[in-house]
Amino acid sequence: ESIVAYHERLDFNNDAFFLISMSIIIFMMQFGFAFLEAGCVRSKNTTNILIKNLLDSCIASIAYFFCGWAFAYGTRANPFCGFGQFLMIGLEPAQFPRWFFQFTFTAAASTIVSGAVAERCEFIAYLVYSTLISGFVYPVITHWVWDQSGWLANGPEGIQFKDFAGSGVVHLHGGTTALIAAIILGPRIGRFPDKKTGTPAVPIKGHSTPFVAMGAFMLMFGFFAFNGGSQGTLGRPGDGETVARAVSNTMLCSGWAAITVLLINKLLVGKKWSMLLSINAALAGMVSACSGCDALEPWACSVVGIGSGICYFSLSILVEKVRIDDPVDAIAVHFGGGLWGVIIAPIMMHEGIIYTGSRRAFLQWGWNLVGAAAIFGWSFLVMGTIFLILRITGFFRVPRDVELKGLDIYKHGEDAYPQIAYGHGWDKEEPS
Amino acid sequence: ESIVAYHERLDFNNDAFFLISMSIIIFMMQFGFAFLEAGCVRSKNTTNILIKNLLDSCIASIAYFFCGWAFAYGTRANPFCGFGQFLMIGLEPAQFPRWFFQFTFTAAASTIVSGAVAERCEFIAYLVYSTLISGFVYPVITHWVWDQSGWLANGPEGIQFKDFAGSGVVHLHGGTTALIAAIILGPRIGRFPDKKTGTPAVPIKGHSTPFVAMGAFMLMFGFFAFNGGSQGTLGRPGDGETVARAVSNTMLCSGWAAITVLLINKLLVGKKWSMLLSINAALAGMVSACSGCDALEPWACSVVGIGSGICYFSLSILVEKVRIDDPVDAIAVHFGGGLWGVIIAPIMMHEGIIYTGSRRAFLQWGWNLVGAAAIFGWSFLVMGTIFLILRITGFFRVPRDVELKGLDIYKHGEDAYPQIAYGHGWDKEEPS
Amino acid sequence: ESIVAYHERLDFNNDAFFLISMSIIIFMMQFGFAFLEAGCVRSKNTTNILIKNLLDSCIASIAYFFCGWAFAYGTRANPFCGFGQFLMIGLEPAQFPRWFFQFTFTAAASTIVSGAVAERCEFIAYLVYSTLISGFVYPVITHWVWDQSGWLANGPEGIQFKDFAGSGVVHLHGGTTALIAAIILGPRIGRFPDKKTGTPAVPIKGHSTPFVAMGAFMLMFGFFAFNGGSQGTLGRPGDGETVARAVSNTMLCSGWAAITVLLINKLLVGKKWSMLLSINAALAGMVSACSGCDALEPWACSVVGIGSGICYFSLSILVEKVRIDDPVDAIAVHFGGGLWGVIIAPIMMHEGIIYTGSRRAFLQWGWNLVGAAAIFGWSFLVMGTIFLILRITGFFRVPRDVELKGLDIYKHGEDAYPQIAYGHGWDKEEPS
């Protein structure tokens, strides 16, 4: 065997191992989203939100197998989408590591929405939108940005939309979809005071703060692999450095965002040390880090992170002000954090505006704005149309009675915490 | 240093890293089983099931150190078992990565049983069977199949029992053991109506659906490493591709199985969107994937997965029909999924029956049936004998009173949710 | 490209990937500590303990960015500390993998304390001590031991303080800090009988045994990467073997410790099969493994593990006897396990006292005792001073009223399990 052949094999296998191990960790973002969301809903809707997050990975795998990959990275590609290798037929085994990596991204992308429509969305509607996002809508966006034939990857003067790990591709898309879904679906009964009848709002809270924390830790775990793994290879010069830079910056952006919102809320708004806000801010910081974490100096993470925290927090307040009901704050985290990431990366990154102030740097910034607008428009229009159709046909929202009594028992026959399963027969807690 | 020496070192270290990182992830299947099972039992038996899953890894490590490895892969091997390197003495440090990898498999194998005997099994009995499985019964099976001297690895005409990651070795064994254990132990009091006295069945439910979901996510996480890591090396030609194929196929089989059972149950049986059934189907799909995930085309996962879901679901119903009480459905998942995997892999895989229809392909299929019968027989007879002895000597089942009142406080002195630890002193939930 | 350049790049990228993937897993020790501790406190203080564990990683990242790395491994180093590369300015990108790895250690180190001061510590005090530990106190110790210019790394006759993964550096430090914190803070109200007033003790229990188990599994997950990753590189001869030895030994020490305490407690002390004690013993075993897991024969883990279990268990009883209140047993696990690790490694390891009995081996042992004393003294004095100042200024402990009613609602406005979020509107649990 020649040295060259050995090196090629070595590099290929190393890259494969890198992508696969990162993918396995990214998969755990399903766990993260599941429990972040489960903690934010009432106990009567817990099974409902958990099954959605569980099935997201199942549906995404099958949809990505059928056509998701084909539209994203399939052969016979045009600037808008790919169109080949449906059912993975004709896909080189050498591409399997990348397929699995991209599948975990797809599953993550399709999971973002379920939080925003929690506690009132029909299960059939969920099956429809989840399949469409993972089989078509999201793959098309990845094609634009991450396929070499995509139109956003071929901007003016050779500029590419800068989005290393998906602030725009994954999170702005997911956040936009969550936004339009929450608008069309409408708020949970009693979430806001009814001006017509004068009925006051009912206090609604999530049933398990520990579950939210658990989900957050797991999402952070996944985010490191999400952002580090986006380097895609391990064998090229600088790969190791870049992956390390990406994960370090992801943590720093997250830390800055969490501390920022913790302090703003304590000093100015809620007057308490809020864990739920800190958690969402930490996640928003990681969302914002996606776009440029490979190309930021560590100090610049302060700007990205603090800005991300502020974006998240303002948007969270704004969403509630305009009476959009988002039980898990998915819009503020993913739309807010994602948009900020796409905007700030070309400013703060190496060869960005603050370093060079060059025409090219501004052009890069402009192209990122164009890309953000495109992702927003595409997600808003396509998913908005789908949600409208679901609403008009009466498949989008559960009946009023079911919403009030809870979805778990009616829809799934599985109570989260069946009362008959609790208690014991001992007189004292601990016989001694 | 010569290039050859450098390459050898590089390959060795890469392989070691690959095996170790996969092993660390596989270890988390202990977490997965623990919470899948904890969610399926009543709160009064939660500590009892958790400590078993925790101690499984501890006991397995010591048993595998003492003699498990020796029987599985030790020197002085015959077709039935190895017989050397007890206490890891004489084991080359170069084998340590493999030792650790095989240990995590052993821990997983010994954990399958605890779910089927939950809520009524004596702790002493658990200590006995867990030690025996991880120190002897399971290692012997691995020797048959995965050691080059094993009899199933040396079939007629050079054919080897096809079981890449253990549909048969791990899961059929674990499922069979769970089956015979549940039969000999008998059902929980009140689980089935008593025909003699006419006492109706008591409704028994698991106490935490979220815990079941949590366990499922963690098991899926572990399964990717379980099936991907079974490639064993990273440096040979095709290793990277095969690992990627294995994990992708594992996900696809899981997805197909979950969707299949979700729909069958909704349309035909329970009329609800059941999460618990979907979860077990998803796991059964991964169990079935073990045998051939390295050698399936992605489309073939539909056959493996759908079949796996049907096997799981039918067996689950059958087990209940014949009044075997399996609180976590371990028999249906591991026996059903495992057996299906062993049977279907030689049909659907590359060079399998559907591709070639050759004599050799049928011979492979026959040898897999022989292997499945051998694993079933060995597990059934050896473990059945042990469980019978435990039953006869009165060590298998807790006293009736303890079963009714719950095991946690009596056996462990540790209530899962001590009432005195709950509540707070504030008038309202949130002082403003 | 020359072969030498290719090999250098390959080794660098492999090392980077190894460090980063281990770091991502180590990060999950935050999850582990969070839930281990959350399970040990009452429900009224759950959010409080979770937010601390969550913010630990955020604070540690920013503190380590500002000055932690600078004091630990920065340029312009002296035997006591480094003093360069503040704000990561001037830090070579090639060092980023190591930065991230060391950051995850720092976050873990700073998290140990929160358990010992749970349910009564002021949030401001937490912010202060967490920042100081991760920005200064812990980094200085790492400099002593793990930087080539550190004084403990340059002992007499070229001997180095033997502490592969931090039994002393991380755990003895953390355990000492937990000890002095718990002493200065004083016990929770009602934890011990009041001799003056004759008031008896109030029973205090953790609110969720499952959370403790969950935290334990996650900590074990992290520990494998903690101890395996401490090899630091993957490309040198023997690296793969050593990493595998480290993780295998970590498991064996853990297993021995858990079984030891399980049996001692069942047979001699509590007369029950205690899960909580087994869990803490398993963790103490891993803590003790840190120091020498790279250099122990597998059989020697029995000595390390059994000794670790005994140390943990005795210290746990002693701490309670002298009326120090440590809600999560952090002192016994980390101080006990850590100190035992530092003492036993030079005895049992390759070229240790039992193998050679040489003057040099005894010198190594003596130097480890010197190092343990130094780490204890430094942590005790510096952190003791800080805690004393906090106490004198009234920032260390929450008001009596808040402690009695619980911290979650008053401090954070976020109840762990808001009552209004529970219940459903269906007459029966499952309409059929």
XYZ file of C-alpha atoms in Angstrom, chain B residues 10-425:
416
model
C -1.197 5.808 14.966
C -3.645 3.071 14.043
C -3.460 1.557 17.479
C -4.072 4.846 19.229
C -6.892 5.776 16.895
C -8.551 2.426 17.415
C -8.144 2.780 21.161
C -9.679 6.237 21.161
C -12.538 5.046 19.000
C -13.310 2.088 21.254
C -12.967 4.072 24.460
C -15.140 6.971 23.407
C -17.817 4.613 22.132
C -17.584 2.659 25.394
C -18.094 5.749 27.498
C -21.268 6.459 25.565
C -22.405 2.831 25.792
C -21.966 3.073 29.552
C -24.839 5.542 29.550
C -27.189 2.728 28.600
C -27.082 2.030 32.342
C -28.652 5.450 32.828
C -31.077 4.626 30.059
C -32.207 1.291 31.442
C -32.351 2.734 34.950
C -34.818 5.431 34.057
C -36.792 3.479 31.497
C -37.422 0.947 34.250
C -37.854 3.472 37.050
C -40.567 5.181 35.065
C -42.374 1.856 34.594
C -42.602 0.941 38.277
C -44.650 2.380 41.069
C -43.076 5.084 43.226
C -42.778 2.679 46.129
C -40.256 0.553 44.213
C -38.255 3.246 42.480
C -35.130 3.217 44.626
C -35.097 -0.560 44.345
C -34.962 -0.524 40.570
C -32.471 2.330 40.428
C -29.955 0.740 42.755
C -30.053 -2.427 40.681
C -29.188 -0.567 37.538
C -26.489 1.353 39.324
C -24.928 -1.721 40.857
C -25.074 -3.611 37.567
C -22.133 -1.626 36.295
C -20.257 -2.059 39.572
C -20.885 -5.793 39.795
C -20.220 -6.297 36.093
C -16.886 -4.507 36.333
C -15.688 -6.726 39.165
C -17.123 -9.925 37.715
C -15.681 -9.152 34.307
C -12.345 -8.406 35.944
C -12.325 -11.664 37.888
C -13.519 -14.117 35.267
C -15.871 -12.603 32.676
C -13.118 -11.636 30.265
C -11.360 -14.925 30.961
C -14.365 -16.945 29.828
C -15.041 -14.665 26.873
C -11.721 -13.772 25.307
C -9.114 -15.286 27.612
C -6.220 -17.388 26.378
C -6.318 -21.198 26.375
C -9.606 -21.001 24.521
C -11.740 -23.851 23.236
C -14.852 -23.544 21.072
C -17.041 -23.257 24.170
C -15.149 -20.696 26.226
C -11.858 -19.048 27.016
C -9.954 -19.938 30.125
C -7.126 -17.572 30.839
C -6.218 -14.068 32.009
C -8.368 -14.328 35.108
C -8.122 -11.165 37.214
C -6.783 -9.546 34.020
C -3.405 -11.032 34.887
C -1.395 -11.517 31.747
C -3.716 -9.322 29.744
C -1.681 -7.125 27.387
C -2.262 -3.394 27.976
C -2.913 -3.229 24.230
C -6.099 -5.174 24.974
C -7.351 -2.740 27.594
C -9.478 -0.712 25.134
C -11.217 -3.891 24.080
C -11.617 -4.991 27.693
C -13.376 -1.764 28.559
C -15.550 -1.929 25.462
C -16.578 -5.504 26.227
C -17.222 -4.601 29.841
C -19.754 -1.964 28.825
C -21.521 -4.578 26.715
C -21.558 -6.951 29.658
C -23.041 -4.343 31.945
C -25.735 -3.624 29.373
C -26.523 -7.324 28.954
C -26.909 -7.913 32.668
C -29.174 -4.894 33.046
C -31.912 -6.149 30.741
C -33.304 -8.604 33.274
C -33.983 -6.249 36.154
C -36.938 -4.662 34.403
C -38.789 -7.930 33.924
C -38.502 -8.900 37.597
C -39.168 -5.416 38.932
C -41.271 -4.727 42.011
C -41.039 -8.223 43.490
C -37.525 -9.654 43.159
C -35.350 -10.127 46.246
C -32.204 -8.043 46.387
C -30.056 -11.072 47.199
C -31.410 -12.841 44.119
C -30.495 -9.818 42.067
C -26.929 -9.871 43.386
C -26.639 -13.556 42.512
C -28.035 -13.470 38.996
C -26.304 -10.231 38.062
C -22.936 -11.667 39.095
C -23.540 -14.890 37.215
C -24.692 -13.225 34.015
C -21.782 -10.807 33.845
C -19.160 -13.222 35.124
C -20.099 -16.337 33.207
C -23.319 -16.810 31.247
C -23.056 -13.808 28.947
C -19.270 -14.003 28.448
C -19.579 -17.573 27.237
C -22.022 -16.521 24.520
C -19.723 -13.729 23.400
C -16.987 -16.323 23.124
C -19.083 -18.496 20.849
C -19.752 -15.660 18.448
C -17.069 -13.003 18.728
C -13.954 -14.961 19.632
C -12.164 -16.505 16.681
C -12.152 -19.869 18.416
C -15.858 -19.809 19.231
C -17.987 -22.544 17.709
C -20.592 -20.198 16.224
C -17.774 -18.224 14.591
C -16.625 -21.393 12.881
C -19.710 -22.736 11.164
C -19.932 -25.098 8.219
C -18.065 -23.991 5.090
C -16.426 -21.180 7.017
C -19.696 -19.433 7.736
C -19.912 -17.287 10.838
C -22.961 -16.508 12.928
C -23.907 -13.061 11.635
C -24.428 -10.790 14.592
C -22.526 -7.568 14.191
C -23.441 -5.858 17.457
C -25.435 -8.408 19.383
C -29.107 -8.814 18.422
C -28.544 -12.401 19.484
C -25.526 -12.256 21.764
C -26.787 -9.437 23.928
C -30.501 -8.985 23.386
C -31.818 -12.444 22.619
C -29.805 -13.627 25.610
C -31.094 -10.821 27.808
C -34.649 -11.244 26.583
C -34.611 -14.988 27.138
C -33.260 -14.514 30.628
C -35.936 -11.936 31.299
C -38.560 -14.351 30.002
C -37.574 -17.318 32.156
C -37.081 -15.051 35.149
C -40.555 -13.553 34.809
C -42.088 -17.010 34.399
C -40.411 -18.507 37.448
C -40.907 -15.428 39.571
C -44.590 -15.096 38.704
C -46.631 -11.944 38.258
C -46.970 -9.108 40.730
C -49.813 -9.464 43.185
C -52.990 -8.238 41.554
C -51.478 -7.901 38.089
C -53.909 -10.431 36.606
C -57.385 -11.382 37.787
C -57.312 -14.398 40.083
C -59.587 -17.034 38.586
C -59.740 -19.098 41.774
C -60.846 -16.414 44.145
C -62.469 -14.275 41.481
C -60.433 -11.250 42.562
C -60.207 -8.782 39.697
C -56.895 -7.351 38.525
C -55.621 -4.205 40.179
C -54.620 -1.380 37.825
C -50.825 -1.096 37.941
C -49.026 1.709 36.170
C -45.563 3.151 36.012
C -45.149 6.277 38.077
C -43.354 8.541 35.639
C -43.838 8.708 31.904
C -41.127 11.385 31.637
C -38.612 8.993 33.183
C -39.471 6.424 30.539
C -38.864 8.985 27.804
C -35.625 10.057 29.445
C -34.425 6.481 29.581
C -35.377 5.982 25.952
C -33.380 8.959 24.738
C -30.377 7.808 26.719
C -30.683 4.268 25.402
C -30.806 5.560 21.836
C -27.693 7.607 22.568
C -25.983 4.473 23.832
C -27.236 2.327 20.981
C -25.516 4.459 18.370
C -22.209 3.779 20.082
C -23.158 0.157 20.733
C -23.797 -0.504 17.055
C -21.221 1.875 15.620
C -18.515 0.835 18.049
C -18.982 -2.822 17.194
C -16.849 -2.242 14.142
C -14.038 -2.457 16.687
C -11.415 -0.661 14.661
C -11.121 2.605 12.828
C -7.986 2.221 10.773
C -8.836 -0.488 8.256
C -10.159 0.307 4.807
C -13.885 0.940 4.962
C -14.072 1.315 8.726
C -15.334 4.878 8.636
C -17.987 4.033 6.095
C -19.145 1.000 7.995
C -19.449 2.829 11.285
C -21.493 5.525 9.561
C -23.640 2.936 7.865
C -24.220 1.200 11.189
C -25.383 4.311 13.024
C -27.529 5.556 10.135
C -29.199 2.182 9.769
C -29.726 1.984 13.514
C -31.635 5.242 13.388
C -33.656 4.216 10.351
C -34.653 0.847 11.831
C -35.670 2.651 14.984
C -37.695 5.232 13.122
C -39.560 2.654 11.034
C -40.348 0.504 14.052
C -41.644 3.422 16.112
C -43.861 4.813 13.356
C -45.186 1.346 12.584
C -46.300 0.658 16.128
C -47.554 4.207 16.609
C -49.869 3.810 13.636
C -50.922 0.197 14.226
C -51.895 1.016 17.779
C -53.714 4.190 16.821
C -55.607 2.661 13.935
C -56.210 -0.877 15.100
C -55.585 -1.569 18.752
C -55.483 1.068 21.456
C -56.953 3.899 19.359
C -54.535 6.356 20.963
C -51.152 7.827 20.061
C -49.186 5.795 22.573
C -45.788 7.106 23.605
C -44.826 4.117 25.712
C -45.438 1.709 22.842
C -43.617 3.974 20.398
C -40.646 4.158 22.732
C -40.400 0.410 23.121
C -40.819 -0.035 19.383
C -38.033 2.469 18.726
C -35.795 0.497 21.057
C -36.825 -2.823 19.509
C -35.880 -1.368 16.136
C -32.405 -0.598 17.425
C -32.160 -4.062 18.943
C -33.024 -5.629 15.593
C -30.547 -3.354 13.842
C -27.655 -4.766 15.880
C -27.261 -7.911 13.851
C -26.873 -6.471 10.392
C -26.605 -2.679 10.594
C -23.125 -2.836 9.085
C -24.343 -4.606 5.987
C -27.785 -3.257 5.128
C -28.687 -0.821 2.433
C -30.634 2.069 3.955
C -33.854 1.114 2.171
C -33.680 -2.381 3.715
C -34.049 -0.810 7.135
C -37.712 -0.376 6.344
C -38.113 -4.166 6.290
C -36.002 -4.678 9.400
C -37.662 -1.830 11.275
C -41.279 -2.491 10.360
C -40.822 -6.177 11.104
C -39.194 -5.344 14.371
C -42.089 -3.138 15.386
C -44.584 -5.852 14.539
C -42.573 -8.502 16.395
C -42.320 -6.303 19.446
C -45.979 -5.378 19.463
C -47.297 -8.908 18.899
C -44.991 -10.359 21.509
C -45.939 -7.664 23.976
C -49.593 -8.585 23.601
C -48.830 -12.298 23.696
C -46.759 -12.062 26.868
C -49.633 -10.378 28.623
C -52.133 -12.872 27.200
C -50.264 -15.823 28.676
C -50.105 -13.979 31.977
C -46.407 -13.351 32.141
C -45.849 -10.111 34.018
C -43.092 -7.977 32.515
C -43.391 -4.479 33.972
C -41.135 -2.856 31.380
C -41.857 -5.007 28.310
C -38.223 -6.165 28.315
C -39.130 -9.548 26.871
C -40.949 -8.115 23.875
C -38.238 -5.541 23.168
C -35.147 -7.672 23.623
C -36.356 -11.180 22.865
C -38.678 -10.047 20.086
C -36.379 -7.444 18.616
C -33.287 -9.590 19.068
C -34.708 -12.719 17.507
C -36.087 -10.774 14.568
C -32.688 -9.195 14.045
C -30.909 -12.541 13.962
C -33.448 -13.939 11.508
C -33.785 -11.001 9.150
C -30.148 -9.894 8.801
C -29.000 -12.831 6.654
C -31.975 -12.267 4.398
C -31.702 -8.525 3.828
C -27.978 -7.885 4.103
C -25.427 -7.547 1.327
C -24.821 -11.023 -0.076
C -27.941 -12.075 1.787
C -30.797 -14.179 0.486
C -32.657 -11.430 -1.347
C -29.495 -10.351 -3.169
C -28.055 -13.696 -4.138
C -30.520 -16.430 -3.219
C -27.467 -18.636 -3.149
C -26.954 -21.852 -1.246
C -24.384 -20.052 0.841
C -26.863 -17.328 1.746
C -29.373 -19.903 2.908
C -26.647 -21.677 4.835
C -25.859 -18.380 6.544
C -29.504 -18.026 7.444
C -29.614 -21.568 8.783
C -26.510 -20.989 10.869
C -28.113 -17.884 12.330
C -31.141 -19.970 13.303
C -28.834 -22.509 14.909
C -27.088 -19.733 16.803
C -30.366 -18.226 17.933
C -31.506 -21.621 19.192
C -28.209 -22.131 21.007
C -28.315 -18.735 22.690
C -31.930 -19.284 23.647
C -31.265 -22.758 24.977
C -28.165 -21.797 26.927
C -29.774 -18.750 28.512
C -33.030 -20.572 29.212
C -31.443 -23.626 30.782
C -28.620 -22.093 32.777
C -30.477 -19.065 33.999
C -33.666 -21.088 34.430
C -31.812 -23.464 36.721
C -30.446 -20.600 38.744
C -33.831 -18.918 39.060
C -35.427 -22.231 40.043
C -32.841 -22.750 42.769
C -33.424 -19.216 43.980
C -37.147 -19.839 44.021
C -36.928 -23.149 45.818
C -34.576 -21.765 48.446
C -36.935 -18.856 48.960
C -34.496 -16.173 47.897
C -36.222 -15.100 44.681
C -39.232 -13.161 45.814
C -39.887 -10.662 48.555
C -42.545 -11.473 51.162
C -46.120 -10.640 50.212
C -46.349 -7.872 52.763
C -43.215 -6.156 51.483
C -44.410 -6.407 47.888
C -47.732 -4.806 48.738
C -46.253 -2.018 50.815
C -43.270 -1.435 48.551
C -39.613 -2.347 48.567
C -37.924 1.033 48.858
C -38.436 1.767 52.512
C -38.218 -1.773 53.810
C -35.206 -2.896 51.804
C -33.299 0.320 51.260
C -34.548 2.753 53.841
C -34.742 5.319 51.076
C -38.047 6.550 49.791
C -37.904 7.899 46.241
C -39.843 11.032 47.150
C -39.915 11.535 50.932
C -43.005 13.535 51.777
C -41.242 15.599 54.437
C -38.958 16.989 51.736
C -41.797 18.693 49.912
C -43.620 21.957 50.370
C -42.579 25.478 51.210
C -43.593 28.154 53.683
